[in-house]
Amino acid sequence: DETLDEVSFHDVQNSFAKKRIICSLYQPKKSASFGEQSDVYKLCSTADVVVVDWDLHGDSGKNATNLVGTLVEQSMRDIPNQLRLILIYTTDTNLGGVASDIYEVLKDRIGEQFIKPEDEGKELVLITSNSRVVILGKGLNIPLQQYSNFYVSAKDLAQRTIIEFSQLASGLLQGIVLRGVANLRKNNRRS
């Protein structure tokens, strides 16, 4: 008998493989550290897209929250030109609570003024200058109607990842274009 985790692992790998995207799955040991000097952090810090299981070894988001906070803070501080998508994938039925926990950690680490919850995301999407954090429920949950668009089966995770990354890229691209137009107007007024 395969366990639910093994089936999900297989479904996730196949989901990405069908989209021709390399997906590395990593299961840290229960005793693993998740701080800035940890192997887990070093592995994730080089990736453009990181999918984090919320409940690592039954810790109710403690390690995931620490990892996400560190990744976003490091990204803004050290590599502000890199786009980073972080998906939190959870069986927790309280997606709003998970988003709130992530928001509080980001607020403490980078400041509230640098975090914008996306209106259409019902506050399950948090945006910074170069990162997009999205809370997704595993498809096996019974979704609450208000968050129904945020439940994704493992076999559909790659497609959702592509959509979320394109949202990240297009949002930042629009900002760059608007800044460019503003600079053009400013420079033309000087002529």
PDB file of C-alpha atoms in Angstrom:
ATOM      1  CA  ASP A   1       0.000   0.000   0.000  1.00  0.00           C
ATOM      2  CA  GLU A   2       1.211   3.446  -0.887  1.00  0.00           C
ATOM      3  CA  THR A   3       0.689   6.173   1.668  1.00  0.00           C
ATOM      4  CA  LEU A   4      -0.933   9.468   0.761  1.00  0.00           C
ATOM      5  CA  ASP A   5       2.464  11.190   0.933  1.00  0.00           C
ATOM      6  CA  GLU A   6       4.008   8.725  -1.538  1.00  0.00           C
ATOM      7  CA  VAL A   7       1.104   9.144  -3.949  1.00  0.00           C
ATOM      8  CA  SER A   8       1.360  12.930  -3.678  1.00  0.00           C
ATOM      9  CA  PHE A   9       5.132  12.794  -4.206  1.00  0.00           C
ATOM     10  CA  HIS A  10       4.636  10.747  -7.377  1.00  0.00           C
ATOM     11  CA  ASP A  11       1.783  12.961  -8.613  1.00  0.00           C
ATOM     12  CA  VAL A  12       3.810  16.115  -8.029  1.00  0.00           C
ATOM     13  CA  GLN A  13       6.810  14.746  -9.934  1.00  0.00           C
ATOM     14  CA  ASN A  14       4.617  13.660 -12.841  1.00  0.00           C
ATOM     15  CA  SER A  15       2.792  16.990 -12.871  1.00  0.00           C
ATOM     16  CA  PHE A  16       6.030  18.875 -13.448  1.00  0.00           C
ATOM     17  CA  ALA A  17       7.523  16.257 -15.787  1.00  0.00           C
ATOM     18  CA  LYS A  18       4.518  16.571 -18.119  1.00  0.00           C
ATOM     19  CA  LYS A  19       5.228  20.304 -18.363  1.00  0.00           C
ATOM     20  CA  ARG A  20       8.933  19.598 -19.010  1.00  0.00           C
ATOM     21  CA  ILE A  21       9.947  21.329 -15.811  1.00  0.00           C
ATOM     22  CA  ILE A  22      12.665  19.912 -13.610  1.00  0.00           C
ATOM     23  CA  CYS A  23      11.299  19.379 -10.126  1.00  0.00           C
ATOM     24  CA  SER A  24      13.524  18.437  -7.222  1.00  0.00           C
ATOM     25  CA  LEU A  25      11.686  17.047  -4.218  1.00  0.00           C
ATOM     26  CA  TYR A  26      13.479  17.199  -0.899  1.00  0.00           C
ATOM     27  CA  GLN A  27      12.311  15.671   2.366  1.00  0.00           C
ATOM     28  CA  PRO A  28      14.381  17.153   5.221  1.00  0.00           C
ATOM     29  CA  LYS A  29      14.962  15.075   8.328  1.00  0.00           C
ATOM     30  CA  LYS A  30      12.804  15.841  11.328  1.00  0.00           C
ATOM     31  CA  SER A  31      15.855  17.293  13.104  1.00  0.00           C
ATOM     32  CA  ALA A  32      16.773  19.572  10.168  1.00  0.00           C
ATOM     33  CA  SER A  33      17.358  23.264  10.721  1.00  0.00           C
ATOM     34  CA  PHE A  34      15.575  25.834   8.535  1.00  0.00           C
ATOM     35  CA  GLY A  35      17.529  29.002   9.328  1.00  0.00           C
ATOM     36  CA  GLU A  36      19.784  30.974   7.000  1.00  0.00           C
ATOM     37  CA  GLN A  37      22.788  28.686   7.587  1.00  0.00           C
ATOM     38  CA  SER A  38      20.868  25.431   7.051  1.00  0.00           C
ATOM     39  CA  ASP A  39      21.181  23.058   4.103  1.00  0.00           C
ATOM     40  CA  VAL A  40      17.417  23.364   3.508  1.00  0.00           C
ATOM     41  CA  TYR A  41      17.674  27.138   3.220  1.00  0.00           C
ATOM     42  CA  LYS A  42      20.761  26.986   0.964  1.00  0.00           C
ATOM     43  CA  LEU A  43      18.982  24.607  -1.404  1.00  0.00           C
ATOM     44  CA  CYS A  44      15.850  26.784  -1.566  1.00  0.00           C
ATOM     45  CA  SER A  45      17.682  30.109  -1.804  1.00  0.00           C
ATOM     46  CA  THR A  46      18.945  29.345  -5.311  1.00  0.00           C
ATOM     47  CA  ALA A  47      15.544  28.373  -6.719  1.00  0.00           C
ATOM     48  CA  ASP A  48      13.172  30.700  -8.553  1.00  0.00           C
ATOM     49  CA  VAL A  49      10.204  28.588  -7.453  1.00  0.00           C
ATOM     50  CA  VAL A  50       9.929  26.908  -4.052  1.00  0.00           C
ATOM     51  CA  VAL A  51       7.001  24.752  -2.987  1.00  0.00           C
ATOM     52  CA  VAL A  52       6.923  24.273   0.778  1.00  0.00           C
ATOM     53  CA  ASP A  53       4.822  21.739   2.642  1.00  0.00           C
ATOM     54  CA  TRP A  54       3.218  23.665   5.501  1.00  0.00           C
ATOM     55  CA  ASP A  55       3.199  20.849   8.032  1.00  0.00           C
ATOM     56  CA  LEU A  56       6.744  19.489   7.999  1.00  0.00           C
ATOM     57  CA  HIS A  57       6.888  16.538  10.383  1.00  0.00           C
ATOM     58  CA  GLY A  58       3.772  17.703  12.207  1.00  0.00           C
ATOM     59  CA  ASP A  59       5.124  21.122  13.237  1.00  0.00           C
ATOM     60  CA  SER A  60       2.009  23.107  12.171  1.00  0.00           C
ATOM     61  CA  GLY A  61       3.960  25.500   9.950  1.00  0.00           C
ATOM     62  CA  LYS A  62       6.783  26.450  12.317  1.00  0.00           C
ATOM     63  CA  ASN A  63       9.630  25.455   9.971  1.00  0.00           C
ATOM     64  CA  ALA A  64       7.791  26.500   6.807  1.00  0.00           C
ATOM     65  CA  THR A  65       7.121  29.965   8.244  1.00  0.00           C
ATOM     66  CA  ASN A  66      10.753  30.399   9.248  1.00  0.00           C
ATOM     67  CA  LEU A  67      11.966  29.238   5.831  1.00  0.00           C
ATOM     68  CA  VAL A  68       9.569  31.467   3.867  1.00  0.00           C
ATOM     69  CA  GLY A  69      10.377  34.523   5.997  1.00  0.00           C
ATOM     70  CA  THR A  70      14.100  33.997   5.532  1.00  0.00           C
ATOM     71  CA  LEU A  71      13.779  33.398   1.772  1.00  0.00           C
ATOM     72  CA  VAL A  72      11.743  36.558   1.174  1.00  0.00           C
ATOM     73  CA  GLU A  73      13.972  38.694   3.385  1.00  0.00           C
ATOM     74  CA  GLN A  74      17.158  37.371   1.743  1.00  0.00           C
ATOM     75  CA  SER A  75      15.680  37.828  -1.705  1.00  0.00           C
ATOM     76  CA  MET A  76      14.879  41.491  -1.080  1.00  0.00           C
ATOM     77  CA  ARG A  77      18.214  42.166   0.611  1.00  0.00           C
ATOM     78  CA  ASP A  78      20.706  40.216  -1.517  1.00  0.00           C
ATOM     79  CA  ILE A  79      19.144  39.556  -4.926  1.00  0.00           C
ATOM     80  CA  PRO A  80      16.394  42.120  -5.539  1.00  0.00           C
ATOM     81  CA  ASN A  81      16.443  41.502  -9.307  1.00  0.00           C
ATOM     82  CA  GLN A  82      15.557  37.807  -8.963  1.00  0.00           C
ATOM     83  CA  LEU A  83      11.887  36.886  -9.097  1.00  0.00           C
ATOM     84  CA  ARG A  84      10.884  34.283  -6.534  1.00  0.00           C
ATOM     85  CA  LEU A  85       7.641  32.351  -6.286  1.00  0.00           C
ATOM     86  CA  ILE A  86       6.916  30.552  -3.035  1.00  0.00           C
ATOM     87  CA  LEU A  87       3.939  28.239  -2.873  1.00  0.00           C
ATOM     88  CA  ILE A  88       2.812  26.981   0.516  1.00  0.00           C
ATOM     89  CA  TYR A  89       1.063  23.650  -0.059  1.00  0.00           C
ATOM     90  CA  THR A  90      -1.035  22.503   2.873  1.00  0.00           C
ATOM     91  CA  THR A  91      -3.654  20.076   4.126  1.00  0.00           C
ATOM     92  CA  ASP A  92      -4.618  22.669   6.753  1.00  0.00           C
ATOM     93  CA  THR A  93      -8.210  23.688   6.024  1.00  0.00           C
ATOM     94  CA  ASN A  94      -7.649  27.165   7.483  1.00  0.00           C
ATOM     95  CA  LEU A  95      -5.868  28.723   4.495  1.00  0.00           C
ATOM     96  CA  GLY A  96      -6.573  32.204   5.846  1.00  0.00           C
ATOM     97  CA  GLY A  97      -4.824  31.298   9.105  1.00  0.00           C
ATOM     98  CA  VAL A  98      -1.780  30.027   7.219  1.00  0.00           C
ATOM     99  CA  ALA A  99      -1.671  33.269   5.193  1.00  0.00           C
ATOM    100  CA  SER A 100      -1.974  35.288   8.394  1.00  0.00           C
ATOM    101  CA  ASP A 101       0.961  33.431   9.980  1.00  0.00           C
ATOM    102  CA  ILE A 102       3.108  34.080   6.898  1.00  0.00           C
ATOM    103  CA  TYR A 103       2.042  37.736   6.776  1.00  0.00           C
ATOM    104  CA  GLU A 104       3.044  38.265  10.431  1.00  0.00           C
ATOM    105  CA  VAL A 105       6.496  36.761   9.891  1.00  0.00           C
ATOM    106  CA  LEU A 106       7.056  38.835   6.760  1.00  0.00           C
ATOM    107  CA  LYS A 107       5.850  41.960   8.568  1.00  0.00           C
ATOM    108  CA  ASP A 108       8.401  41.337  11.327  1.00  0.00           C
ATOM    109  CA  ARG A 109      11.245  40.591   8.914  1.00  0.00           C
ATOM    110  CA  ILE A 110      10.797  43.117   6.081  1.00  0.00           C
ATOM    111  CA  GLY A 111       8.169  45.586   7.313  1.00  0.00           C
ATOM    112  CA  GLU A 112       4.466  45.877   6.640  1.00  0.00           C
ATOM    113  CA  GLN A 113       4.981  48.600   4.014  1.00  0.00           C
ATOM    114  CA  PHE A 114       6.774  46.071   1.747  1.00  0.00           C
ATOM    115  CA  ILE A 115       3.968  43.468   1.716  1.00  0.00           C
ATOM    116  CA  LYS A 116       0.847  43.763  -0.367  1.00  0.00           C
ATOM    117  CA  PRO A 117      -1.910  41.180  -0.149  1.00  0.00           C
ATOM    118  CA  GLU A 118      -3.374  40.674  -3.617  1.00  0.00           C
ATOM    119  CA  ASP A 119      -7.019  41.752  -3.742  1.00  0.00           C
ATOM    120  CA  GLU A 120      -8.092  38.963  -6.061  1.00  0.00           C
ATOM    121  CA  GLY A 121      -6.192  36.464  -3.921  1.00  0.00           C
ATOM    122  CA  LYS A 122      -8.514  36.915  -0.952  1.00  0.00           C
ATOM    123  CA  GLU A 123      -5.352  37.585   1.061  1.00  0.00           C
ATOM    124  CA  LEU A 124      -3.912  34.150   0.207  1.00  0.00           C
ATOM    125  CA  VAL A 125      -1.416  35.842  -2.118  1.00  0.00           C
ATOM    126  CA  LEU A 126       1.239  38.094  -0.599  1.00  0.00           C
ATOM    127  CA  ILE A 127       3.423  40.202  -2.866  1.00  0.00           C
ATOM    128  CA  THR A 128       6.719  41.942  -2.163  1.00  0.00           C
ATOM    129  CA  SER A 129       8.971  43.825  -4.573  1.00  0.00           C
ATOM    130  CA  ASN A 130      10.335  40.591  -6.061  1.00  0.00           C
ATOM    131  CA  SER A 131       8.461  37.699  -4.440  1.00  0.00           C
ATOM    132  CA  ARG A 132       5.008  36.205  -4.628  1.00  0.00           C
ATOM    133  CA  VAL A 133       3.859  33.925  -1.789  1.00  0.00           C
ATOM    134  CA  VAL A 134       0.723  31.890  -2.482  1.00  0.00           C
ATOM    135  CA  ILE A 135      -1.132  29.651  -0.035  1.00  0.00           C
ATOM    136  CA  LEU A 136      -2.602  26.571  -1.720  1.00  0.00           C
ATOM    137  CA  GLY A 137      -4.666  23.784  -0.207  1.00  0.00           C
ATOM    138  CA  LYS A 138      -3.976  20.232  -1.249  1.00  0.00           C
ATOM    139  CA  GLY A 139      -6.777  18.984  -3.443  1.00  0.00           C
ATOM    140  CA  LEU A 140      -7.823  16.352  -0.902  1.00  0.00           C
ATOM    141  CA  ASN A 141      -9.347  18.990   1.383  1.00  0.00           C
ATOM    142  CA  ILE A 142     -12.980  19.984   1.276  1.00  0.00           C
ATOM    143  CA  PRO A 143     -12.617  23.601   0.142  1.00  0.00           C
ATOM    144  CA  LEU A 144     -14.431  26.488   1.722  1.00  0.00           C
ATOM    145  CA  GLN A 145     -16.240  28.363  -1.035  1.00  0.00           C
ATOM    146  CA  GLN A 146     -14.308  31.602  -0.503  1.00  0.00           C
ATOM    147  CA  TYR A 147     -10.996  29.794  -1.120  1.00  0.00           C
ATOM    148  CA  SER A 148     -12.163  27.236  -3.697  1.00  0.00           C
ATOM    149  CA  ASN A 149      -9.754  28.578  -6.356  1.00  0.00           C
ATOM    150  CA  PHE A 150      -6.841  27.910  -4.016  1.00  0.00           C
ATOM    151  CA  TYR A 151      -7.269  24.130  -3.738  1.00  0.00           C
ATOM    152  CA  VAL A 152      -5.052  22.270  -6.182  1.00  0.00           C
ATOM    153  CA  SER A 153      -4.549  18.537  -6.626  1.00  0.00           C
ATOM    154  CA  ALA A 154      -0.967  17.275  -6.803  1.00  0.00           C
ATOM    155  CA  LYS A 155      -1.423  16.363 -10.475  1.00  0.00           C
ATOM    156  CA  ASP A 156      -2.370  19.994 -11.247  1.00  0.00           C
ATOM    157  CA  LEU A 157       0.362  21.635  -9.159  1.00  0.00           C
ATOM    158  CA  ALA A 158       2.746  22.267 -12.084  1.00  0.00           C
ATOM    159  CA  GLN A 159       0.074  24.049 -14.122  1.00  0.00           C
ATOM    160  CA  ARG A 160      -0.827  26.235 -11.126  1.00  0.00           C
ATOM    161  CA  THR A 161       2.866  26.964 -10.564  1.00  0.00           C
ATOM    162  CA  ILE A 162       3.197  28.187 -14.151  1.00  0.00           C
ATOM    163  CA  ILE A 163       0.138  30.415 -13.752  1.00  0.00           C
ATOM    164  CA  GLU A 164       1.386  31.893 -10.466  1.00  0.00           C
ATOM    165  CA  PHE A 165       4.873  32.532 -11.845  1.00  0.00           C
ATOM    166  CA  SER A 166       3.433  34.275 -14.888  1.00  0.00           C
ATOM    167  CA  GLN A 167       1.382  36.469 -12.519  1.00  0.00           C
ATOM    168  CA  LEU A 168       4.575  37.345 -10.644  1.00  0.00           C
ATOM    169  CA  ALA A 169       6.479  38.162 -13.820  1.00  0.00           C
ATOM    170  CA  SER A 170       3.666  40.148 -15.437  1.00  0.00           C
ATOM    171  CA  GLY A 171       3.004  42.189 -12.302  1.00  0.00           C
ATOM    172  CA  LEU A 172       6.634  43.204 -12.000  1.00  0.00           C
ATOM    173  CA  LEU A 173       6.934  43.804 -15.738  1.00  0.00           C
ATOM    174  CA  GLN A 174       3.959  46.178 -15.610  1.00  0.00           C
ATOM    175  CA  GLY A 175       5.661  48.073 -12.789  1.00  0.00           C
ATOM    176  CA  ILE A 176       8.875  48.374 -14.782  1.00  0.00           C
ATOM    177  CA  VAL A 177       6.992  49.597 -17.867  1.00  0.00           C
ATOM    178  CA  LEU A 178       5.083  52.195 -15.828  1.00  0.00           C
ATOM    179  CA  ARG A 179       8.311  53.455 -14.265  1.00  0.00           C
ATOM    180  CA  GLY A 180       9.868  53.660 -17.740  1.00  0.00           C
ATOM    181  CA  VAL A 181       6.919  55.666 -19.087  1.00  0.00           C
ATOM    182  CA  ALA A 182       7.091  57.994 -16.083  1.00  0.00           C
ATOM    183  CA  ASN A 183      10.821  58.558 -16.674  1.00  0.00           C
ATOM    184  CA  LEU A 184      10.211  59.257 -20.370  1.00  0.00           C
ATOM    185  CA  ARG A 185       7.572  61.841 -19.526  1.00  0.00           C
ATOM    186  CA  LYS A 186       9.790  63.398 -16.897  1.00  0.00           C
ATOM    187  CA  ASN A 187      12.732  63.625 -19.332  1.00  0.00           C
ATOM    188  CA  ASN A 188      10.558  65.008 -22.165  1.00  0.00           C
ATOM    189  CA  ARG A 189       9.328  67.848 -19.955  1.00  0.00           C
ATOM    190  CA  ARG A 190      12.928  68.962 -19.488  1.00  0.00           C
ATOM    191  CA  SER A 191      13.467  69.385 -23.255  1.00  0.00           C
TER     192      SER A 191
END
